[in-house]
Short mmCIF file of C-alpha atoms in Angstrom, two decimals:
data_model
loop_
_atom_site.label_atom_id
_atom_site.label_comp_id
_atom_site.label_asym_id
_atom_site.label_seq_id
_atom_site.Cartn_x
_atom_site.Cartn_y
_atom_site.Cartn_z
CA MET A 1251 -1.71 7.05 -15.31
CA PRO A 1252 -4.57 5.40 -13.89
CA ALA A 1253 -1.92 2.88 -12.23
CA ALA A 1254 0.09 5.97 -11.19
CA VAL A 1255 -3.38 7.44 -9.19
CA GLY A 1256 -4.05 4.47 -8.28
CA ALA A 1257 -0.50 3.29 -6.68
CA THR A 1258 -0.44 6.82 -4.50
CA VAL A 1259 -4.06 6.19 -3.13
CA LEU A 1260 -2.95 3.18 -1.78
CA THR A 1261 0.27 3.88 -0.61
CA VAL A 1262 -1.05 6.94 1.50
CA VAL A 1263 -4.29 4.95 2.43
CA PHE A 1264 -2.53 1.96 3.63
CA SER A 1265 0.93 2.41 3.80
CA LEU A 1266 1.18 6.00 6.13
CA LEU A 1267 -2.34 6.46 6.80
CA SER A 1268 -3.25 3.31 8.83
CA PRO A 1269 -0.13 2.25 10.49
CA ILE A 1270 -0.03 5.94 11.91
CA THR A 1271 -4.05 5.32 13.32
CA THR A 1272 -2.24 2.22 14.93
CA VAL A 1273 0.64 3.79 17.03
CA MET A 1274 -1.60 6.87 18.24
CA GLY A 1275 -4.83 3.89 18.98
CA THR A 1276 -7.35 6.06 16.67
CA THR A 1277 -9.53 5.01 13.88
CA ILE A 1278 -8.87 6.69 10.49
CA ARG A 1279 -11.95 8.80 11.30
CA GLY A 1280 -10.15 10.27 14.55
CA ASP A 1281 -12.08 7.84 17.10
CA GLU A 1282 -10.59 5.73 19.69
CA LEU A 1283 -9.95 1.98 18.79
CA PRO A 1284 -12.50 -0.18 20.39
CA PRO A 1285 -10.87 -3.09 23.18
CA ASP A 1286 -11.74 -5.89 20.72
CA ALA A 1287 -9.50 -4.38 17.19
CA PRO A 1288 -7.67 -6.79 15.57
CA GLY A 1289 -4.42 -5.70 16.36
CA GLN A 1290 -5.20 -5.33 20.56
CA GLY A 1291 -5.44 -8.95 20.98
CA THR A 1292 -3.31 -11.33 22.55
CA GLU A 1293 0.56 -11.44 21.58
CA VAL A 1294 0.07 -14.24 18.74
CA ALA A 1295 -3.19 -12.66 17.75
CA SER A 1296 -1.44 -9.54 16.55
CA VAL A 1297 1.19 -10.67 15.29
CA TRP A 1298 -1.12 -13.01 13.25
CA PHE A 1299 -3.21 -9.82 12.31
CA TYR A 1300 0.07 -7.87 11.66
CA SER A 1301 1.53 -10.74 9.36
CA CYS A 1302 -1.44 -10.85 7.03
CA TYR A 1303 -1.95 -7.13 7.18
CA ALA A 1304 2.12 -6.92 5.71
CA PRO A 1305 0.53 -7.78 2.02
CA LEU A 1306 -1.85 -4.65 2.09
CA VAL A 1307 0.58 -2.02 3.22
CA LEU A 1308 3.08 -3.10 0.43
CA TRP A 1309 0.37 -2.82 -2.27
CA GLY A 1310 0.63 0.22 -3.06
CA PRO A 1311 4.28 0.68 -2.77
CA LEU A 1312 4.94 -2.09 -5.60
CA LEU A 1313 2.51 -1.39 -7.31
CA ALA A 1314 4.36 2.02 -8.11
CA VAL A 1315 7.74 0.41 -9.03
CA LEU A 1316 5.59 -2.10 -11.46
CA THR A 1317 3.74 0.84 -13.01
CA VAL A 1318 7.43 2.64 -13.53
CA ALA A 1319 8.78 -0.52 -14.64
CA TYR A 1320 5.78 -0.67 -17.35
CA TRP A 1321 6.54 2.77 -18.36
CA ARG A 1322 9.96 2.57 -18.64
CA ARG A 1323 10.23 -0.39 -21.20
CA ARG A 1324 7.17 0.71 -23.27
CA ARG A 1325 9.19 3.92 -23.20
CA GLU A 1326 11.73 2.29 -24.54
CA GLY A 1327 10.28 0.14 -27.09
CA ALA A 1328 8.73 3.49 -29.04
CA VAL A 1329 12.00 4.62 -29.13
CA SER A 1330 13.56 1.63 -30.65
CA ALA A 1331 10.62 1.33 -33.11
CA ALA A 1332 11.32 4.95 -34.13
CA ALA A 1333 14.91 4.23 -34.65
CA ARG A 1334 14.33 1.70 -37.16
#
């Protein structure tokens, strides 16, 4: 259960809010992005920033996939043990 809550929070914060605020040009608080924000630099700097940021965006969804796989494996093990 805690992993499912964590996956949900991570997905909302990093996979939904951050890209939306980047497109809108604001921070998560709603303030304007400063001119020296990481994604506002040169093309090379922006590519580097977003390539480093991608694992953080995928962290929540991947944790959700692993949580479901773990739950299924544990549930199948419990069913097999009960059948013996």
